[in-house]
Amino acid sequence: MATTYRRKPTKAEIRRQKMEELVMFPIDWLEERSGLIGGLKYFLFRNVPSDINWMQTLGSAALTAFLVQAITGVILAMYYVPSADINPRTGKPIAWESIVNITDHLTLGWLVRGMHRWGASVFIILMFLHMGRVFLFGAYKYPRELNWIIGVLILVNGMMEGFTGYLLPWDQTAYWATVVGINLNGTAPFLGPWLAQFLRGGQEISGETLTRFYSLHMLLIPGLIIGLITLHLYLVVRLGVTSPPWSKEAAGGEPEEEDGARLRPGLTRPVPRPSGASAMQAEPGGQE
Amino acid sequence: MEPEQPSPDTEHESLPEETHLPSPTLYPIGFAIGIVVLLVGLIINPLLISSIGAAIAIVFAILWAREATAELRGEPVVVEPERRESRATAADPHGVTLEEVPDNAVTRSVFLEGATLGLGAAIGGLITLPVAGFAVLPGFLGQTQHKVDLGPIEKFPLGKWFISTFIVDPAEGEVSRRTVFLRNNGNVADPETKQQVPSFTIISNRCVHLGCPVQANGPIGQKYTGTASFKEHTLNGPVEFQSVIPAGYGCPCHGGQYDPEGNRIAGPPVRALDRYDFEINHGRLVLLSTYSVSKVVGTGGQAQIYKYKDVGPGEHVDGPEQFFYPINPPHH
Amino acid sequence: MAAIPKEKPSRIDQARAEFARYKADVKARGKPFYPYAMWHDTVMSFVVVCTIIGLAVIWKWSAWGPDHDPTHKGLLGPEVDPPADPGTTSFVPRPDWYFYFLFYLLRIFKWPESVFLGTVGVPTIALILLIGLPFLDRRLVRRPSARPVAMVAAVLTIVSMGVLTWKGATAKEALASEVKQSIPKWKADEHLPPAAFPGVELFASAGCTACHTYDGAGGSQLGAPDLTAIGSRNLGLQFQINHLKCPSCVNPGSPMPPFASLGDDRLKQLAIFLEASKGTH
């Protein structure tokens, strides 16, 4: 730093500095013992290409939808009862009654249940749109192939989450959609009938199927989704997000065409020489 | 932080540092056990067990006190002298070179690697196998057959179809409710005994494409059919019988169509509708288990039913695709 | 300078070089994620949460019919369905909407030998192609205008999934429980006389519409003709009755099953209805 002449700090400035130290103390404490603050800072302040556009928000929008599902799901689980037994006093299945209870009697139950039900559709739509955007941008190519595969697995798990959750209200739509869905699996050659019986927990759909699907819907599949999302986000941060491929200032510029013809350079690459020369000759010196 | 100033006490070395630490000993454990036995004895049997506990505690307390005060009373502490064996040899007079170990020798590290992985695998197996068994096996074992009592056979008018819903297992309740299309075919001659025996056509309403509930194509209810519907109270609870005149059966899911005997006429169903085995028990119609049918030739009591073991929806029982499902899970 | 032709580097090396350039570009010219990109993400997340809440509110307020009946079918469907009845004979099963494309696929594969293709064959192949996409398309170029095969495949996929989903949503089976709702419309469109009313009820419930279409309802199977104007052919009551009793006797080779089991009275009612169906003009 250049030499500056400073007067003595005023009382206000000393107070301010002490306040800052007080505020920073827990953050520094955490950082020294875990490194998490540094990681968070890296995540927040890392550079992304300057020409990214709104289409690239679909991924985080899908994550938001998933978080809505997780939170509303946890709360619904406090009131939902996964039992297909009939309540002797009312003659209705207990699971179905718990859903009616949530919808009609509990304060704001209709809102949480509605958010969870429509959040599922929104989550799946956003995943498909995000997948389409990634395909359009060619962002499944090197080095992001693994991330694409993880994303497809998240999509499949998301749809399985929807399928298992669909049974839980134990109404007509739920029951029969699940009958067909499980029998669909049962038609797979060789292992199909075994898989179908495992999913059903028996030869026919019963209370065992409901509790089984509840366990899958609450524990196994969300666990898989959370794990896969974590990997997915880690790879996004590590590998970076792509610029829109049609952008004139695309980060990284254009790869070589097969015939070394048209190229649209990034700013760090010199313009290649016209035909006759291999475009690779323009390479040296532009990088570091 | 400033370094600690030496306090006046520690400046004088009254005793060496080591003797401030108690020597390692197991007597406190014995003392603790004695106290525990004493307390437990107060609950169980104050006279006998507490006395034993008190005796143990006192004995170990004495031993412990004796050992702890050994130095004060001047008894020597016996310590083994440190020894090293000389590894000096003619070639190596100071004994400093290490022994050569051949590469493939089972050294300690190699053994530990193998033992760790092996033990880890054993732990994995011990945890996952019972859990996997619990997750998988209950769905496959213990599947029992249920009998469904549908009432006296006199109640069924000859040649009339009924849609009948019943509960297969009252203990399981509503979840085991099933529906059949049922017709009394009258008496037919049994092929073996040549006796006249009652004949019923009992067709399950679960579509054999993917299990959707099949509907009867025809007028339902007394107003349209002219036959009375009725309810029967049986050992399986109340059973409903709705009269119907089916010109066939249709499935609302993917367009499967069947004729009144259950044969597939159109759509994706892979065989004829499943049927129920039945028996006549004290004049009452009793349903047994379901079986699968590839086709039915003829109608009513004269029908020839091509019968197979019960398989799930979507599974072929004849034709080349029957080999897609060589082994089925155990059915009752 | 004389041009010294070099060996073209392998594709993976080109890809690595491009990625290295990308990292350098981002480091030199990129913007920090927070607040620039995170602002976009936050706005979009806000829209998403508002949409979800909005849908929940619309579901609630449109589903309440008279007397706060939660089974009233509103804009987004009823809030509460009847409880599961494994013995039903009048319910039409459907999956959740995002499975409609698979559902309709099952209706396309109508031949029993092809069932497993629709249930597991095609979906599994589609999933394998989807997961294997980065290995099928290894070209480096990312601009859409330079990837014609990828763009055409994407458009085809989106269009076909959209069509399958829409057709799954509108698929109807012409079974008694669905068709009966059309009876008032038929009576109005065809100006049916009261004598034909018993026949129209029978027609709706006897499964005729499984194969015949009538005034916009019903399915078309096995070559069955549309019956909206069957009466205008003036075939006569007796012909109709004879045909219904034994279609293949009257019309050799007809796949229509016999309806003699309905009984003479009902056959006459049906015949009156058919003869009264002169068309909707």
JSON list of N, CA and C in Angstrom, two decimals, chain A residues 44 46-48 60 64 96 113 121 135-138 140-142 148 162 170-173 175 184 187 240-241 245 252 254 256 268-269, chain C residues 14 16 21-23 25-27 30-34 41 45 59 79 81-82 84-86 97-98 119 130 133 137 139 141-143 147 150:
[
{"chain": "A", "resi": 44, "resn": "LEU", "atom": "N", "xyz": [-20.11, -18.65, -3.34]},
{"chain": "A", "resi": 44, "resn": "LEU", "atom": "CA", "xyz": [-20.86, -17.43, -3.64]},
{"chain": "A", "resi": 44, "resn": "LEU", "atom": "C", "xyz": [-20.12, -16.51, -4.59]},
{"chain": "A", "resi": 46, "resn": "ARG", "atom": "N", "xyz": [-17.50, -17.19, -6.67]},
{"chain": "A", "resi": 46, "resn": "ARG", "atom": "CA", "xyz": [-16.80, -17.73, -7.82]},
{"chain": "A", "resi": 46, "resn": "ARG", "atom": "C", "xyz": [-17.29, -17.02, -9.07]},
{"chain": "A", "resi": 47, "resn": "ASN", "atom": "N", "xyz": [-16.47, -17.03, -10.09]},
{"chain": "A", "resi": 47, "resn": "ASN", "atom": "CA", "xyz": [-16.86, -16.40, -11.34]},
{"chain": "A", "resi": 47, "resn": "ASN", "atom": "C", "xyz": [-17.71, -17.34, -12.18]},
{"chain": "A", "resi": 48, "resn": "VAL", "atom": "N", "xyz": [-18.70, -16.76, -12.84]},
{"chain": "A", "resi": 48, "resn": "VAL", "atom": "CA", "xyz": [-19.44, -17.50, -13.85]},
{"chain": "A", "resi": 48, "resn": "VAL", "atom": "C", "xyz": [-19.34, -16.68, -15.14]},
{"chain": "A", "resi": 60, "resn": "SER", "atom": "N", "xyz": [-31.72, -24.33, -10.61]},
{"chain": "A", "resi": 60, "resn": "SER", "atom": "CA", "xyz": [-31.94, -23.92, -9.23]},
{"chain": "A", "resi": 60, "resn": "SER", "atom": "C", "xyz": [-33.44, -23.82, -8.94]},
{"chain": "A", "resi": 64, "resn": "THR", "atom": "N", "xyz": [-35.37, -25.49, -5.85]},
{"chain": "A", "resi": 64, "resn": "THR", "atom": "CA", "xyz": [-36.33, -24.84, -4.97]},
{"chain": "A", "resi": 64, "resn": "THR", "atom": "C", "xyz": [-37.60, -25.66, -4.85]},
{"chain": "A", "resi": 96, "resn": "TRP", "atom": "N", "xyz": [-56.77, -42.68, 4.32]},
{"chain": "A", "resi": 96, "resn": "TRP", "atom": "CA", "xyz": [-57.64, -41.76, 3.60]},
{"chain": "A", "resi": 96, "resn": "TRP", "atom": "C", "xyz": [-58.22, -40.72, 4.54]},
{"chain": "A", "resi": 113, "resn": "ARG", "atom": "N", "xyz": [-51.01, -29.35, 1.89]},
{"chain": "A", "resi": 113, "resn": "ARG", "atom": "CA", "xyz": [-51.23, -30.53, 1.06]},
{"chain": "A", "resi": 113, "resn": "ARG", "atom": "C", "xyz": [-51.26, -30.13, -0.42]},
{"chain": "A", "resi": 121, "resn": "SER", "atom": "N", "xyz": [-45.80, -31.82, -9.41]},
{"chain": "A", "resi": 121, "resn": "SER", "atom": "CA", "xyz": [-45.90, -31.60, -10.85]},
{"chain": "A", "resi": 121, "resn": "SER", "atom": "C", "xyz": [-44.92, -30.52, -11.30]},
{"chain": "A", "resi": 135, "resn": "PHE", "atom": "N", "xyz": [-29.62, -29.83, -22.86]},
{"chain": "A", "resi": 135, "resn": "PHE", "atom": "CA", "xyz": [-29.44, -30.45, -24.16]},
{"chain": "A", "resi": 135, "resn": "PHE", "atom": "C", "xyz": [-29.21, -29.39, -25.22]},
{"chain": "A", "resi": 136, "resn": "LEU", "atom": "N", "xyz": [-30.03, -28.33, -25.17]},
{"chain": "A", "resi": 136, "resn": "LEU", "atom": "CA", "xyz": [-29.90, -27.26, -26.16]},
{"chain": "A", "resi": 136, "resn": "LEU", "atom": "C", "xyz": [-28.52, -26.64, -26.12]},
{"chain": "A", "resi": 137, "resn": "PHE", "atom": "N", "xyz": [-28.00, -26.44, -24.93]},
{"chain": "A", "resi": 137, "resn": "PHE", "atom": "CA", "xyz": [-26.69, -25.80, -24.79]},
{"chain": "A", "resi": 137, "resn": "PHE", "atom": "C", "xyz": [-25.55, -26.76, -25.04]},
{"chain": "A", "resi": 138, "resn": "GLY", "atom": "N", "xyz": [-25.86, -28.02, -25.28]},
{"chain": "A", "resi": 138, "resn": "GLY", "atom": "CA", "xyz": [-24.78, -29.00, -25.44]},
{"chain": "A", "resi": 138, "resn": "GLY", "atom": "C", "xyz": [-23.94, -29.13, -24.19]},
{"chain": "A", "resi": 140, "resn": "TYR", "atom": "N", "xyz": [-23.90, -31.29, -22.01]},
{"chain": "A", "resi": 140, "resn": "TYR", "atom": "CA", "xyz": [-23.68, -32.64, -21.55]},
{"chain": "A", "resi": 140, "resn": "TYR", "atom": "C", "xyz": [-22.38, -33.19, -22.11]},
{"chain": "A", "resi": 141, "resn": "LYS", "atom": "N", "xyz": [-21.67, -32.35, -22.84]},
{"chain": "A", "resi": 141, "resn": "LYS", "atom": "CA", "xyz": [-20.43, -32.83, -23.47]},
{"chain": "A", "resi": 141, "resn": "LYS", "atom": "C", "xyz": [-19.28, -32.63, -22.51]},
{"chain": "A", "resi": 142, "resn": "TYR", "atom": "N", "xyz": [-18.09, -33.07, -22.94]},
{"chain": "A", "resi": 142, "resn": "TYR", "atom": "CA", "xyz": [-16.91, -32.98, -22.07]},
{"chain": "A", "resi": 142, "resn": "TYR", "atom": "C", "xyz": [-16.82, -31.60, -21.44]},
{"chain": "A", "resi": 148, "resn": "TRP", "atom": "N", "xyz": [-24.46, -35.05, -16.47]},
{"chain": "A", "resi": 148, "resn": "TRP", "atom": "CA", "xyz": [-25.68, -35.37, -17.23]},
{"chain": "A", "resi": 148, "resn": "TRP", "atom": "C", "xyz": [-26.27, -36.68, -16.73]},
{"chain": "A", "resi": 162, "resn": "GLY", "atom": "N", "xyz": [-42.78, -39.49, -7.30]},
{"chain": "A", "resi": 162, "resn": "GLY", "atom": "CA", "xyz": [-44.17, -39.18, -7.61]},
{"chain": "A", "resi": 162, "resn": "GLY", "atom": "C", "xyz": [-45.03, -40.42, -7.62]},
{"chain": "A", "resi": 170, "resn": "TRP", "atom": "N", "xyz": [-54.53, -43.33, -0.63]},
{"chain": "A", "resi": 170, "resn": "TRP", "atom": "CA", "xyz": [-55.33, -44.56, -0.57]},
{"chain": "A", "resi": 170, "resn": "TRP", "atom": "C", "xyz": [-56.77, -44.29, -1.03]},
{"chain": "A", "resi": 171, "resn": "ASP", "atom": "N", "xyz": [-56.91, -43.51, -2.10]},
{"chain": "A", "resi": 171, "resn": "ASP", "atom": "CA", "xyz": [-58.24, -43.39, -2.70]},
{"chain": "A", "resi": 171, "resn": "ASP", "atom": "C", "xyz": [-58.26, -44.18, -3.99]},
{"chain": "A", "resi": 172, "resn": "GLN", "atom": "N", "xyz": [-59.37, -44.08, -4.72]},
{"chain": "A", "resi": 172, "resn": "GLN", "atom": "CA", "xyz": [-59.52, -44.90, -5.93]},
{"chain": "A", "resi": 172, "resn": "GLN", "atom": "C", "xyz": [-58.41, -44.64, -6.93]},
{"chain": "A", "resi": 173, "resn": "THR", "atom": "N", "xyz": [-58.15, -43.35, -7.22]},
{"chain": "A", "resi": 173, "resn": "THR", "atom": "CA", "xyz": [-57.10, -43.05, -8.21]},
{"chain": "A", "resi": 173, "resn": "THR", "atom": "C", "xyz": [-55.78, -43.64, -7.76]},
{"chain": "A", "resi": 175, "resn": "TYR", "atom": "N", "xyz": [-55.12, -46.19, -5.63]},
{"chain": "A", "resi": 175, "resn": "TYR", "atom": "CA", "xyz": [-55.07, -47.65, -5.59]},
{"chain": "A", "resi": 175, "resn": "TYR", "atom": "C", "xyz": [-54.90, -48.22, -7.00]},
{"chain": "A", "resi": 184, "resn": "LEU", "atom": "N", "xyz": [-47.15, -53.31, -14.42]},
{"chain": "A", "resi": 184, "resn": "LEU", "atom": "CA", "xyz": [-46.27, -52.92, -15.51]},
{"chain": "A", "resi": 184, "resn": "LEU", "atom": "C", "xyz": [-44.88, -53.49, -15.30]},
{"chain": "A", "resi": 187, "resn": "THR", "atom": "N", "xyz": [-44.48, -57.24, -15.96]},
{"chain": "A", "resi": 187, "resn": "THR", "atom": "CA", "xyz": [-44.41, -57.83, -17.30]},
{"chain": "A", "resi": 187, "resn": "THR", "atom": "C", "xyz": [-43.00, -57.91, -17.82]},
{"chain": "A", "resi": 240, "resn": "GLY", "atom": "N", "xyz": [-18.07, -25.62, -13.59]},
{"chain": "A", "resi": 240, "resn": "GLY", "atom": "CA", "xyz": [-18.54, -24.36, -14.13]},
{"chain": "A", "resi": 240, "resn": "GLY", "atom": "C", "xyz": [-19.75, -24.53, -15.03]},
{"chain": "A", "resi": 241, "resn": "VAL", "atom": "N", "xyz": [-20.51, -23.41, -15.22]},
{"chain": "A", "resi": 241, "resn": "VAL", "atom": "CA", "xyz": [-21.65, -23.45, -16.12]},
{"chain": "A", "resi": 241, "resn": "VAL", "atom": "C", "xyz": [-21.20, -22.92, -17.48]},
{"chain": "A", "resi": 245, "resn": "PRO", "atom": "N", "xyz": [-24.30, -21.28, -26.18]},
{"chain": "A", "resi": 245, "resn": "PRO", "atom": "CA", "xyz": [-23.36, -21.59, -27.27]},
{"chain": "A", "resi": 245, "resn": "PRO", "atom": "C", "xyz": [-23.42, -20.61, -28.43]},
{"chain": "A", "resi": 252, "resn": "GLY", "atom": "N", "xyz": [-14.46, -19.71, -23.50]},
{"chain": "A", "resi": 252, "resn": "GLY", "atom": "CA", "xyz": [-13.81, -20.88, -24.08]},
{"chain": "A", "resi": 252, "resn": "GLY", "atom": "C", "xyz": [-13.84, -20.86, -25.59]},
{"chain": "A", "resi": 254, "resn": "GLU", "atom": "N", "xyz": [-14.91, -21.35, -29.50]},
{"chain": "A", "resi": 254, "resn": "GLU", "atom": "CA", "xyz": [-15.44, -22.48, -30.24]},
{"chain": "A", "resi": 254, "resn": "GLU", "atom": "C", "xyz": [-14.42, -23.60, -30.31]},
{"chain": "A", "resi": 256, "resn": "GLU", "atom": "N", "xyz": [-12.64, -26.73, -32.38]},
{"chain": "A", "resi": 256, "resn": "GLU", "atom": "CA", "xyz": [-12.26, -26.87, -33.78]},
{"chain": "A", "resi": 256, "resn": "GLU", "atom": "C", "xyz": [-13.41, -27.48, -34.55]},
{"chain": "A", "resi": 268, "resn": "THR", "atom": "N", "xyz": [-9.67, -14.63, -25.63]},
{"chain": "A", "resi": 268, "resn": "THR", "atom": "CA", "xyz": [-8.28, -14.96, -25.33]},
{"chain": "A", "resi": 268, "resn": "THR", "atom": "C", "xyz": [-7.62, -15.73, -26.45]},
{"chain": "A", "resi": 269, "resn": "ARG", "atom": "N", "xyz": [-8.38, -16.02, -27.52]},
{"chain": "A", "resi": 269, "resn": "ARG", "atom": "CA", "xyz": [-7.76, -16.73, -28.63]},
{"chain": "A", "resi": 269, "resn": "ARG", "atom": "C", "xyz": [-7.60, -15.80, -29.80]},
{"chain": "C", "resi": 14, "resn": "GLN", "atom": "N", "xyz": [-8.63, -31.86, -27.86]},
{"chain": "C", "resi": 14, "resn": "GLN", "atom": "CA", "xyz": [-9.27, -30.60, -28.24]},
{"chain": "C", "resi": 14, "resn": "GLN", "atom": "C", "xyz": [-10.26, -30.17, -27.16]},
{"chain": "C", "resi": 16, "resn": "ARG", "atom": "N", "xyz": [-10.19, -30.96, -24.04]},
{"chain": "C", "resi": 16, "resn": "ARG", "atom": "CA", "xyz": [-9.48, -30.49, -22.85]},
{"chain": "C", "resi": 16, "resn": "ARG", "atom": "C", "xyz": [-8.95, -29.08, -23.05]},
{"chain": "C", "resi": 21, "resn": "ARG", "atom": "N", "xyz": [-9.36, -23.25, -21.95]},
{"chain": "C", "resi": 21, "resn": "ARG", "atom": "CA", "xyz": [-9.65, -21.88, -22.39]},
{"chain": "C", "resi": 21, "resn": "ARG", "atom": "C", "xyz": [-10.87, -21.34, -21.65]},
{"chain": "C", "resi": 22, "resn": "TYR", "atom": "N", "xyz": [-11.85, -22.23, -21.47]},
{"chain": "C", "resi": 22, "resn": "TYR", "atom": "CA", "xyz": [-13.07, -21.80, -20.77]},
{"chain": "C", "resi": 22, "resn": "TYR", "atom": "C", "xyz": [-12.73, -21.32, -19.38]},
{"chain": "C", "resi": 23, "resn": "LYS", "atom": "N", "xyz": [-11.91, -22.10, -18.68]},
{"chain": "C", "resi": 23, "resn": "LYS", "atom": "CA", "xyz": [-11.59, -21.71, -17.31]},
{"chain": "C", "resi": 23, "resn": "LYS", "atom": "C", "xyz": [-10.85, -20.38, -17.29]},
{"chain": "C", "resi": 25, "resn": "ASP", "atom": "N", "xyz": [-11.05, -18.01, -19.51]},
{"chain": "C", "resi": 25, "resn": "ASP", "atom": "CA", "xyz": [-12.01, -16.95, -19.85]},
{"chain": "C", "resi": 25, "resn": "ASP", "atom": "C", "xyz": [-12.85, -16.57, -18.64]},
{"chain": "C", "resi": 26, "resn": "VAL", "atom": "N", "xyz": [-13.33, -17.56, -17.96]},
{"chain": "C", "resi": 26, "resn": "VAL", "atom": "CA", "xyz": [-14.20, -17.27, -16.82]},
{"chain": "C", "resi": 26, "resn": "VAL", "atom": "C", "xyz": [-13.43, -16.53, -15.75]},
{"chain": "C", "resi": 27, "resn": "LYS", "atom": "N", "xyz": [-12.21, -16.96, -15.54]},
{"chain": "C", "resi": 27, "resn": "LYS", "atom": "CA", "xyz": [-11.41, -16.31, -14.52]},
{"chain": "C", "resi": 27, "resn": "LYS", "atom": "C", "xyz": [-11.15, -14.86, -14.91]},
{"chain": "C", "resi": 30, "resn": "GLY", "atom": "N", "xyz": [-15.19, -13.34, -16.18]},
{"chain": "C", "resi": 30, "resn": "GLY", "atom": "CA", "xyz": [-16.46, -13.73, -15.59]},
{"chain": "C", "resi": 30, "resn": "GLY", "atom": "C", "xyz": [-16.94, -12.76, -14.52]},
{"chain": "C", "resi": 31, "resn": "LYS", "atom": "N", "xyz": [-18.21, -12.95, -14.16]},
{"chain": "C", "resi": 31, "resn": "LYS", "atom": "CA", "xyz": [-18.78, -12.14, -13.09]},
{"chain": "C", "resi": 31, "resn": "LYS", "atom": "C", "xyz": [-19.00, -13.02, -11.88]},
{"chain": "C", "resi": 32, "resn": "PRO", "atom": "N", "xyz": [-18.96, -12.44, -10.69]},
{"chain": "C", "resi": 32, "resn": "PRO", "atom": "CA", "xyz": [-19.18, -13.29, -9.52]},
{"chain": "C", "resi": 32, "resn": "PRO", "atom": "C", "xyz": [-20.60, -13.83, -9.49]},
{"chain": "C", "resi": 33, "resn": "PHE", "atom": "N", "xyz": [-20.73, -15.07, -9.07]},
{"chain": "C", "resi": 33, "resn": "PHE", "atom": "CA", "xyz": [-22.03, -15.73, -9.00]},
{"chain": "C", "resi": 33, "resn": "PHE", "atom": "C", "xyz": [-22.99, -14.92, -8.15]},
{"chain": "C", "resi": 34, "resn": "TYR", "atom": "N", "xyz": [-22.49, -14.49, -6.97]},
{"chain": "C", "resi": 34, "resn": "TYR", "atom": "CA", "xyz": [-23.30, -13.62, -6.13]},
{"chain": "C", "resi": 34, "resn": "TYR", "atom": "C", "xyz": [-22.83, -12.20, -6.32]},
{"chain": "C", "resi": 41, "resn": "ASP", "atom": "N", "xyz": [-31.45, -16.50, -10.19]},
{"chain": "C", "resi": 41, "resn": "ASP", "atom": "CA", "xyz": [-31.95, -17.70, -9.54]},
{"chain": "C", "resi": 41, "resn": "ASP", "atom": "C", "xyz": [-33.00, -17.37, -8.51]},
{"chain": "C", "resi": 45, "resn": "SER", "atom": "N", "xyz": [-36.81, -18.61, -8.47]},
{"chain": "C", "resi": 45, "resn": "SER", "atom": "CA", "xyz": [-37.31, -19.41, -7.35]},
{"chain": "C", "resi": 45, "resn": "SER", "atom": "C", "xyz": [-38.56, -18.77, -6.76]},
{"chain": "C", "resi": 59, "resn": "TRP", "atom": "N", "xyz": [-56.73, -24.85, -6.47]},
{"chain": "C", "resi": 59, "resn": "TRP", "atom": "CA", "xyz": [-57.27, -26.19, -6.24]},
{"chain": "C", "resi": 59, "resn": "TRP", "atom": "C", "xyz": [-58.32, -26.13, -5.15]},
{"chain": "C", "resi": 79, "resn": "GLU", "atom": "N", "xyz": [-60.71, -32.29, -4.46]},
{"chain": "C", "resi": 79, "resn": "GLU", "atom": "CA", "xyz": [-59.67, -32.37, -3.43]},
{"chain": "C", "resi": 79, "resn": "GLU", "atom": "C", "xyz": [-59.63, -33.76, -2.84]},
{"chain": "C", "resi": 81, "resn": "ASP", "atom": "N", "xyz": [-60.98, -37.83, -3.27]},
{"chain": "C", "resi": 81, "resn": "ASP", "atom": "CA", "xyz": [-61.58, -38.89, -4.08]},
{"chain": "C", "resi": 81, "resn": "ASP", "atom": "C", "xyz": [-62.20, -39.92, -3.15]},
{"chain": "C", "resi": 82, "resn": "PRO", "atom": "N", "xyz": [-63.11, -40.73, -3.67]},
{"chain": "C", "resi": 82, "resn": "PRO", "atom": "CA", "xyz": [-63.64, -41.78, -2.78]},
{"chain": "C", "resi": 82, "resn": "PRO", "atom": "C", "xyz": [-62.54, -42.73, -2.37]},
{"chain": "C", "resi": 84, "resn": "ALA", "atom": "N", "xyz": [-60.30, -46.11, -1.53]},
{"chain": "C", "resi": 84, "resn": "ALA", "atom": "CA", "xyz": [-59.97, -47.23, -2.41]},
{"chain": "C", "resi": 84, "resn": "ALA", "atom": "C", "xyz": [-61.00, -48.34, -2.29]},
{"chain": "C", "resi": 85, "resn": "ASP", "atom": "N", "xyz": [-61.49, -48.84, -3.42]},
{"chain": "C", "resi": 85, "resn": "ASP", "atom": "CA", "xyz": [-62.44, -49.95, -3.43]},
{"chain": "C", "resi": 85, "resn": "ASP", "atom": "C", "xyz": [-61.90, -51.00, -4.39]},
{"chain": "C", "resi": 86, "resn": "PRO", "atom": "N", "xyz": [-61.25, -52.04, -3.87]},
{"chain": "C", "resi": 86, "resn": "PRO", "atom": "CA", "xyz": [-60.63, -53.03, -4.76]},
{"chain": "C", "resi": 86, "resn": "PRO", "atom": "C", "xyz": [-61.64, -53.84, -5.55]},
{"chain": "C", "resi": 97, "resn": "TRP", "atom": "N", "xyz": [-50.49, -37.17, -14.32]},
{"chain": "C", "resi": 97, "resn": "TRP", "atom": "CA", "xyz": [-50.39, -36.66, -15.69]},
{"chain": "C", "resi": 97, "resn": "TRP", "atom": "C", "xyz": [-49.03, -36.85, -16.32]},
{"chain": "C", "resi": 98, "resn": "TYR", "atom": "N", "xyz": [-47.95, -36.80, -15.49]},
{"chain": "C", "resi": 98, "resn": "TYR", "atom": "CA", "xyz": [-46.62, -36.92, -16.12]},
{"chain": "C", "resi": 98, "resn": "TYR", "atom": "C", "xyz": [-46.33, -38.35, -16.54]},
{"chain": "C", "resi": 119, "resn": "THR", "atom": "N", "xyz": [-44.73, -51.91, -22.09]},
{"chain": "C", "resi": 119, "resn": "THR", "atom": "CA", "xyz": [-44.58, -51.74, -20.65]},
{"chain": "C", "resi": 119, "resn": "THR", "atom": "C", "xyz": [-43.14, -51.51, -20.25]},
{"chain": "C", "resi": 130, "resn": "LEU", "atom": "N", "xyz": [-31.10, -42.02, -23.22]},
{"chain": "C", "resi": 130, "resn": "LEU", "atom": "CA", "xyz": [-30.96, -40.76, -22.50]},
{"chain": "C", "resi": 130, "resn": "LEU", "atom": "C", "xyz": [-29.68, -40.75, -21.68]},
{"chain": "C", "resi": 133, "resn": "LEU", "atom": "N", "xyz": [-26.48, -40.54, -23.78]},
{"chain": "C", "resi": 133, "resn": "LEU", "atom": "CA", "xyz": [-26.37, -39.41, -24.72]},
{"chain": "C", "resi": 133, "resn": "LEU", "atom": "C", "xyz": [-24.95, -38.85, -24.83]},
{"chain": "C", "resi": 137, "resn": "ASP", "atom": "N", "xyz": [-23.17, -38.73, -28.58]},
{"chain": "C", "resi": 137, "resn": "ASP", "atom": "CA", "xyz": [-22.84, -37.48, -29.24]},
{"chain": "C", "resi": 137, "resn": "ASP", "atom": "C", "xyz": [-21.54, -36.96, -28.67]},
{"chain": "C", "resi": 139, "resn": "ARG", "atom": "N", "xyz": [-19.40, -35.09, -30.53]},
{"chain": "C", "resi": 139, "resn": "ARG", "atom": "CA", "xyz": [-18.89, -33.94, -31.24]},
{"chain": "C", "resi": 139, "resn": "ARG", "atom": "C", "xyz": [-18.68, -32.80, -30.26]},
{"chain": "C", "resi": 141, "resn": "VAL", "atom": "N", "xyz": [-18.85, -29.52, -30.94]},
{"chain": "C", "resi": 141, "resn": "VAL", "atom": "CA", "xyz": [-19.54, -28.26, -31.20]},
{"chain": "C", "resi": 141, "resn": "VAL", "atom": "C", "xyz": [-20.82, -28.21, -30.39]},
{"chain": "C", "resi": 142, "resn": "ARG", "atom": "N", "xyz": [-21.14, -27.00, -29.84]},
{"chain": "C", "resi": 142, "resn": "ARG", "atom": "CA", "xyz": [-22.33, -26.88, -28.99]},
{"chain": "C", "resi": 142, "resn": "ARG", "atom": "C", "xyz": [-23.40, -25.99, -29.59]},
{"chain": "C", "resi": 143, "resn": "ARG", "atom": "N", "xyz": [-23.06, -25.21, -30.62]},
{"chain": "C", "resi": 143, "resn": "ARG", "atom": "CA", "xyz": [-24.06, -24.32, -31.20]},
{"chain": "C", "resi": 143, "resn": "ARG", "atom": "C", "xyz": [-25.20, -25.13, -31.80]},
{"chain": "C", "resi": 147, "resn": "ARG", "atom": "N", "xyz": [-25.67, -28.46, -34.98]},
{"chain": "C", "resi": 147, "resn": "ARG", "atom": "CA", "xyz": [-25.97, -29.82, -34.52]},
{"chain": "C", "resi": 147, "resn": "ARG", "atom": "C", "xyz": [-27.33, -30.24, -35.08]},
{"chain": "C", "resi": 150, "resn": "ALA", "atom": "N", "xyz": [-28.94, -33.53, -33.59]},
{"chain": "C", "resi": 150, "resn": "ALA", "atom": "CA", "xyz": [-29.40, -33.37, -32.20]},
{"chain": "C", "resi": 150, "resn": "ALA", "atom": "C", "xyz": [-30.68, -32.55, -32.14]}
]
